[in-house]
mmCIF file of C-alpha atoms in Angstrom:
data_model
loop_
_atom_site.group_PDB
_atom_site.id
_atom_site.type_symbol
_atom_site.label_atom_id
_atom_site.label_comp_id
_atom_site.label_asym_id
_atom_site.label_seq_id
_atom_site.Cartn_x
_atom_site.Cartn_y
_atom_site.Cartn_z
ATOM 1 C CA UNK A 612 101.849 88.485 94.969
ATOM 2 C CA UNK A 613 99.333 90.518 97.149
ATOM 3 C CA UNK A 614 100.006 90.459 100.660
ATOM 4 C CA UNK A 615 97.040 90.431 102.334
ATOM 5 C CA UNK A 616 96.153 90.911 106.468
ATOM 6 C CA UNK A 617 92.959 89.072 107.477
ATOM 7 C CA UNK A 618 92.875 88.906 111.121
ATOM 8 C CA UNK A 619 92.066 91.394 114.342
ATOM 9 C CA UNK A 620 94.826 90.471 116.350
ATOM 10 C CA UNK A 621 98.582 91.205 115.273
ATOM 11 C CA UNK A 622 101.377 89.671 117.320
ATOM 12 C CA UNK A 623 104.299 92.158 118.073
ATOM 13 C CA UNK A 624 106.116 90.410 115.769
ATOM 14 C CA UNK A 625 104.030 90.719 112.882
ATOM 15 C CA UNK A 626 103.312 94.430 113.610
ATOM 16 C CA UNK A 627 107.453 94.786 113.414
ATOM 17 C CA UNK A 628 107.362 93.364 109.866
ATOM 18 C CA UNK A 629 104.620 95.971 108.838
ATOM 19 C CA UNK A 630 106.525 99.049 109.598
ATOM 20 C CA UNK A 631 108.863 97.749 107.082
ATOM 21 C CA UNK A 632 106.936 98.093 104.349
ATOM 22 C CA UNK A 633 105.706 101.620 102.603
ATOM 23 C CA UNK A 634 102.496 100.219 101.081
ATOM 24 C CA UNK A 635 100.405 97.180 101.369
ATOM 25 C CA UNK A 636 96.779 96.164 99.718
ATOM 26 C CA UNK A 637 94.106 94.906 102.432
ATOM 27 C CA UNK A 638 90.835 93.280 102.045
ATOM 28 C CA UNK A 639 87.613 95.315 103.751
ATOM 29 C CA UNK A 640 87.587 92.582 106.599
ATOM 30 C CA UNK A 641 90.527 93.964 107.917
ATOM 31 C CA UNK A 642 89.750 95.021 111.462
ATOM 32 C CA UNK A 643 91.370 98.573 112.177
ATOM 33 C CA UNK A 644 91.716 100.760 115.666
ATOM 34 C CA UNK A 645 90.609 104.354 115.045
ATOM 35 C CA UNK A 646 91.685 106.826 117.792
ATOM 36 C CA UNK A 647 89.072 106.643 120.137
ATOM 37 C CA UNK A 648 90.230 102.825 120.567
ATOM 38 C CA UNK A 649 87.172 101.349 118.906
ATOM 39 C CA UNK A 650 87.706 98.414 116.633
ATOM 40 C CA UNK A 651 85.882 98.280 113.267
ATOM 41 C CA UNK A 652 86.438 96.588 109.906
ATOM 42 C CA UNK A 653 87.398 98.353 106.927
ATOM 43 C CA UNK A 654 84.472 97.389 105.343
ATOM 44 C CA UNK A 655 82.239 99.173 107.908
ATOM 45 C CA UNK A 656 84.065 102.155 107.724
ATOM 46 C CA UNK A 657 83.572 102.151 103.765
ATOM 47 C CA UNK A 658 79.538 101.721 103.897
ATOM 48 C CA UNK A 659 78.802 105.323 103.943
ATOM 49 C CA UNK A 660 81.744 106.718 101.695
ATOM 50 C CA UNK A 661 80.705 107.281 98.317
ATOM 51 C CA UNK A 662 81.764 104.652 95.523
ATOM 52 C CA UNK A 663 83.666 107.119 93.407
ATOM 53 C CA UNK A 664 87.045 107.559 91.564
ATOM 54 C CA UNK A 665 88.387 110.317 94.149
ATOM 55 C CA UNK A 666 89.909 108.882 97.280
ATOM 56 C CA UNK A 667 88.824 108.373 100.625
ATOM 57 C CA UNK A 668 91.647 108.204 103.509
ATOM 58 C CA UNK A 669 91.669 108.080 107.020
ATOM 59 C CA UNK A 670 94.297 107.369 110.392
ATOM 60 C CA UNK A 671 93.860 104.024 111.907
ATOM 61 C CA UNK A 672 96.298 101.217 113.216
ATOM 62 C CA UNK A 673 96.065 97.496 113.840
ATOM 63 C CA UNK A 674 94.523 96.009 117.068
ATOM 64 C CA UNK A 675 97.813 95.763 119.775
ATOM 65 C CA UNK A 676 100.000 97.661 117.724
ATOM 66 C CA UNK A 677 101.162 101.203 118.195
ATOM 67 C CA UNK A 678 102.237 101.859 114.780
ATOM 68 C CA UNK A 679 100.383 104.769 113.419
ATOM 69 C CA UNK A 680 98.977 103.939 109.914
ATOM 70 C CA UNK A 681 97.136 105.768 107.029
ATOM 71 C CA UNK A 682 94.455 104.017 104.866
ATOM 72 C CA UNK A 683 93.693 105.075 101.134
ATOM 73 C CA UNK A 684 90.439 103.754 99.690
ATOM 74 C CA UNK A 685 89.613 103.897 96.182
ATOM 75 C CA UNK A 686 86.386 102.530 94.011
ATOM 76 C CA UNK A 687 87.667 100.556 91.230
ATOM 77 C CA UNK A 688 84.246 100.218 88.940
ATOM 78 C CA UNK A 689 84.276 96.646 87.102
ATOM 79 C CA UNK A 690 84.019 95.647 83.384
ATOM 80 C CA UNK A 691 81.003 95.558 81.933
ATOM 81 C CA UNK A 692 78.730 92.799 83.568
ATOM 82 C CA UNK A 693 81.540 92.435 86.267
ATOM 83 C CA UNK A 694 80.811 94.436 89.861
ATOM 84 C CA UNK A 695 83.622 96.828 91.081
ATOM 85 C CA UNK A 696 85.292 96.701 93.516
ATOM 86 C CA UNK A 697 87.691 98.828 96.863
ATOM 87 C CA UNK A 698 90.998 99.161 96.158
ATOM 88 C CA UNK A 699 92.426 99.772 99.968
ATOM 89 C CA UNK A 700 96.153 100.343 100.561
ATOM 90 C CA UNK A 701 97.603 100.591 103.837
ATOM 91 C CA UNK A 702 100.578 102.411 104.168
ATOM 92 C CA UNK A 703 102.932 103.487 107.549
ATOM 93 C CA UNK A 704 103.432 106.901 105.314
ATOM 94 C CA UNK A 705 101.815 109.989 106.453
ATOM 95 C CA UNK A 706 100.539 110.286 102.882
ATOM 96 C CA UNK A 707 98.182 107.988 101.507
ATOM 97 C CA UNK A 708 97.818 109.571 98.481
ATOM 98 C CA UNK A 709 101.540 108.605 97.428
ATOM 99 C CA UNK A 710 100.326 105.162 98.760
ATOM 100 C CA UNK A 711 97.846 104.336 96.279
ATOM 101 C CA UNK A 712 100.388 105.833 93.467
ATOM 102 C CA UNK A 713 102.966 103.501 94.846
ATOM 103 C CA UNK A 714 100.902 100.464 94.843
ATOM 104 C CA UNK A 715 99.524 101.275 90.862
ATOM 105 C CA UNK A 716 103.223 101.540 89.717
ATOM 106 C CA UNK A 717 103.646 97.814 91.360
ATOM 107 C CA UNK A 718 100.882 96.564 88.653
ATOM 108 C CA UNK A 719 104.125 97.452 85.854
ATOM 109 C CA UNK A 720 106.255 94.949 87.833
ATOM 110 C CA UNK A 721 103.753 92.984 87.765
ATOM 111 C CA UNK A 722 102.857 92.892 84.102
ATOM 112 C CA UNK A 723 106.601 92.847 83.106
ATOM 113 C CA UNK A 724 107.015 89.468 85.559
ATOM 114 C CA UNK A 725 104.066 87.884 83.653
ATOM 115 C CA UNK A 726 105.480 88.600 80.259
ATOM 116 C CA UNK A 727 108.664 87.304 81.311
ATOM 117 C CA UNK A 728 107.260 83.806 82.214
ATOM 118 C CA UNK A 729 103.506 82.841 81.966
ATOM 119 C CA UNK A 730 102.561 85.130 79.446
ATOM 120 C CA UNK A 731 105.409 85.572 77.461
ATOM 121 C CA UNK A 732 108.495 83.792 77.417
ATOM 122 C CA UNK A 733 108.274 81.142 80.067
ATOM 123 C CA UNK A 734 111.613 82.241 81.642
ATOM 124 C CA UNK A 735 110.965 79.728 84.848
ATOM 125 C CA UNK A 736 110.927 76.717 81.966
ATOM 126 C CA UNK A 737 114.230 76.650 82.100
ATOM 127 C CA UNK A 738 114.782 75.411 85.756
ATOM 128 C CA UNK A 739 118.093 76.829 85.897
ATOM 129 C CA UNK A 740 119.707 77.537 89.393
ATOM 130 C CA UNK A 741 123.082 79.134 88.477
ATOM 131 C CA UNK A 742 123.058 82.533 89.050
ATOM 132 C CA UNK A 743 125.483 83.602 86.555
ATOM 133 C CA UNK A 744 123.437 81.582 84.133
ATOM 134 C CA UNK A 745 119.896 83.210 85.517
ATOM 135 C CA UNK A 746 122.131 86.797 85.179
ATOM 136 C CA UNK A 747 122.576 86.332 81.869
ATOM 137 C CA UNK A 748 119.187 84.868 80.793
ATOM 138 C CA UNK A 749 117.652 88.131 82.572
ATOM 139 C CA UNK A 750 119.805 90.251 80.325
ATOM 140 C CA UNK A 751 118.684 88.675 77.423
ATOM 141 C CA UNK A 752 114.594 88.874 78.207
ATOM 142 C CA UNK A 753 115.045 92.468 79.327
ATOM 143 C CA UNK A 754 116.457 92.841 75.595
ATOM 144 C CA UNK A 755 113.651 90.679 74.234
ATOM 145 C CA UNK A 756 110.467 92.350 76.176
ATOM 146 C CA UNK A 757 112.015 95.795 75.490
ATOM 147 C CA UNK A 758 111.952 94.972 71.337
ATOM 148 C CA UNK A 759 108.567 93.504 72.064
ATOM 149 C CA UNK A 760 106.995 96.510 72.973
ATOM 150 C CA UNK A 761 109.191 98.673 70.563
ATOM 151 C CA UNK A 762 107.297 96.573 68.097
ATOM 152 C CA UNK A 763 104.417 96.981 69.606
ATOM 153 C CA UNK A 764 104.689 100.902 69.371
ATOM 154 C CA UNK A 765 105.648 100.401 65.879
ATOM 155 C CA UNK A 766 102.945 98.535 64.762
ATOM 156 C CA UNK A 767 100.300 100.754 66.745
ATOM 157 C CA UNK A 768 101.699 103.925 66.788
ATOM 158 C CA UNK A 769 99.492 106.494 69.036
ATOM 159 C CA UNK A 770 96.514 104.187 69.003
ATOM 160 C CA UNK A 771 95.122 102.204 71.683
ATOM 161 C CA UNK A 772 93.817 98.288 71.654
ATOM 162 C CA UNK A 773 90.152 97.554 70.982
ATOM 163 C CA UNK A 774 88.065 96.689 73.205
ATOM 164 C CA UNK A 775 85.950 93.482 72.890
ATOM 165 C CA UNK A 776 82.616 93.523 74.164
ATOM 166 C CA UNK A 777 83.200 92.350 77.777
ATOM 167 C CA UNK A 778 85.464 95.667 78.290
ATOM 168 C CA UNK A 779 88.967 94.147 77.590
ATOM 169 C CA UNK A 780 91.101 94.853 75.670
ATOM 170 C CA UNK A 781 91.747 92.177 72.311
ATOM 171 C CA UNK A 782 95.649 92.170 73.478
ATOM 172 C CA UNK A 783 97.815 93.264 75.892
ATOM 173 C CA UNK A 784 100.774 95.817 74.622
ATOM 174 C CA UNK A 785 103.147 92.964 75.052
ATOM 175 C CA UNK A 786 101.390 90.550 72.963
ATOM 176 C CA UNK A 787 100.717 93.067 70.206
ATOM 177 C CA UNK A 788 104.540 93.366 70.009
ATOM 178 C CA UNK A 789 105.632 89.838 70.756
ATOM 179 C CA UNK A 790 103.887 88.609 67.268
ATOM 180 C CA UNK A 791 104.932 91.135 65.537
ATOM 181 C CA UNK A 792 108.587 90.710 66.649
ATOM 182 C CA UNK A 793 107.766 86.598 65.803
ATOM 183 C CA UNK A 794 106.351 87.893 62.561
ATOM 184 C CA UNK A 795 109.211 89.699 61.356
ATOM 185 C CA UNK A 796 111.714 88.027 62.584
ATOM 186 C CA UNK A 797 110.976 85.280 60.008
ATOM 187 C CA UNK A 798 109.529 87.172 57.100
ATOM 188 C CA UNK A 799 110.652 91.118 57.470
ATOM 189 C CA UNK A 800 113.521 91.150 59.448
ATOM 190 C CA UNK A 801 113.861 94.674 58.273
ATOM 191 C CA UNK A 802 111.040 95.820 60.315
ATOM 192 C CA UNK A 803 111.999 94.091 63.350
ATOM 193 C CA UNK A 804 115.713 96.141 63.127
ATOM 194 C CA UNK A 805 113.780 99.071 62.390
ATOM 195 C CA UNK A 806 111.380 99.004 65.291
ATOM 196 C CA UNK A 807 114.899 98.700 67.521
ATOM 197 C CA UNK A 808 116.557 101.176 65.609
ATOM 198 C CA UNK A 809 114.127 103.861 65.134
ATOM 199 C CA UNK A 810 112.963 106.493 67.965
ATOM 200 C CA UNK A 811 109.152 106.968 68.491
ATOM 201 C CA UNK A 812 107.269 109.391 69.987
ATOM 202 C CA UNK A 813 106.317 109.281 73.453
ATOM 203 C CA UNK A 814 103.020 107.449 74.490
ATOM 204 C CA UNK A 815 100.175 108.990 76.452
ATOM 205 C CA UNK A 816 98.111 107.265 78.574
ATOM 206 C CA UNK A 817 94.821 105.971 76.159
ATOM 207 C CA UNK A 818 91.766 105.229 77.895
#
């Protein structure tokens, strides 16, 4: 879930929980301090910058907090017919660079917690509550996603998913994978050992 800070005022005790964190996404009404003490929103500090793909970071922190803080700011362009969009991470890390790298590698976790229930195998379903029962179960869809996408690989090799005309893509990587596992499971089970057997070549990022 994105965690999200909408208002001008922080209490001390809410500016404690931020410096726990490394990297957080905000919205543009965020209201920032900038050194000379000046309060401005996010979004007014963004109306001049550029909307392109190279970053744009600056030093702020939040009203009545002393926490120093660095801001990354990225233009994410949207699908076609679809308007784009500022991806903004705030980070207590000098770098905010690594920030926006952190908070893309979170979208993985993401993805993988989708496949695991809503879009996949509906792992909350199950309304256990014993943890050495949820333990095991874990095990088992770690096994399961991993031989999805091992099909997945074997069924695509080096190529990437069509587009459809809106921009996205026909399937995810996980889907591609979890039919063909279904697939073979019931009429070549030969593939399906082969696709968890066999070593494939390493993936590059497709556009």
């Amino acid at each position: 879930m994105v965690r999200t800070i909408a208002a001008c005022s922080v209490s001390s005790s809410r500016s404690g929980w931020i410096r726990r964190l490394f990297a957080i996404r905000v919205k543009q009404g965020q209201c920032v301090a900038l050194a000379d003490g000046r309060l401005w929103t996010i979004k007014s500090l963004l109306r001049r910058r550029r909307k392109s793909r190279s970053l744009t970071t600056f030093e702020a922190s939040l009203p009545d907090a002393s926490t120093a803080l660095s801001l990354a700011a990225k233009w994410i362009d949207g699908r076609k017919g679809q308007q784009g969009e500022w991806l903004i991470v705030m980070t207590n890390s000098p770098n905010a660079k690594a920030a926006i790298s952190a908070y893309k590698n979170r979208w993985a976790v993401e993805c993988l917690f989708a496949d695991a229930k809503t879009r996949g195998f509906n792992m909350e379903d199950t309304r256990m509550t014993a943890p050495d029962k949820i333990d095991t179960l874990t095990a088992i869809l770690a096994i399961a996603v991993t031989w999805a996408h091992r099909c997945a690989t074997r069924t695509m090799g080096l190529k990437a998913i069509k587009r459809k005309v809106h921009g996205r893509r026909e399937k995810s990587w996980f889907r591609t994978g979890l039919d063909a596992l279904r697939a073979w499971i019931t009429f070549a089970p030969q593939n399906a050992v082969r696709a968890w057997q066999n070593q494939f070549p390493k993936r590059f990022k497709i556009p």
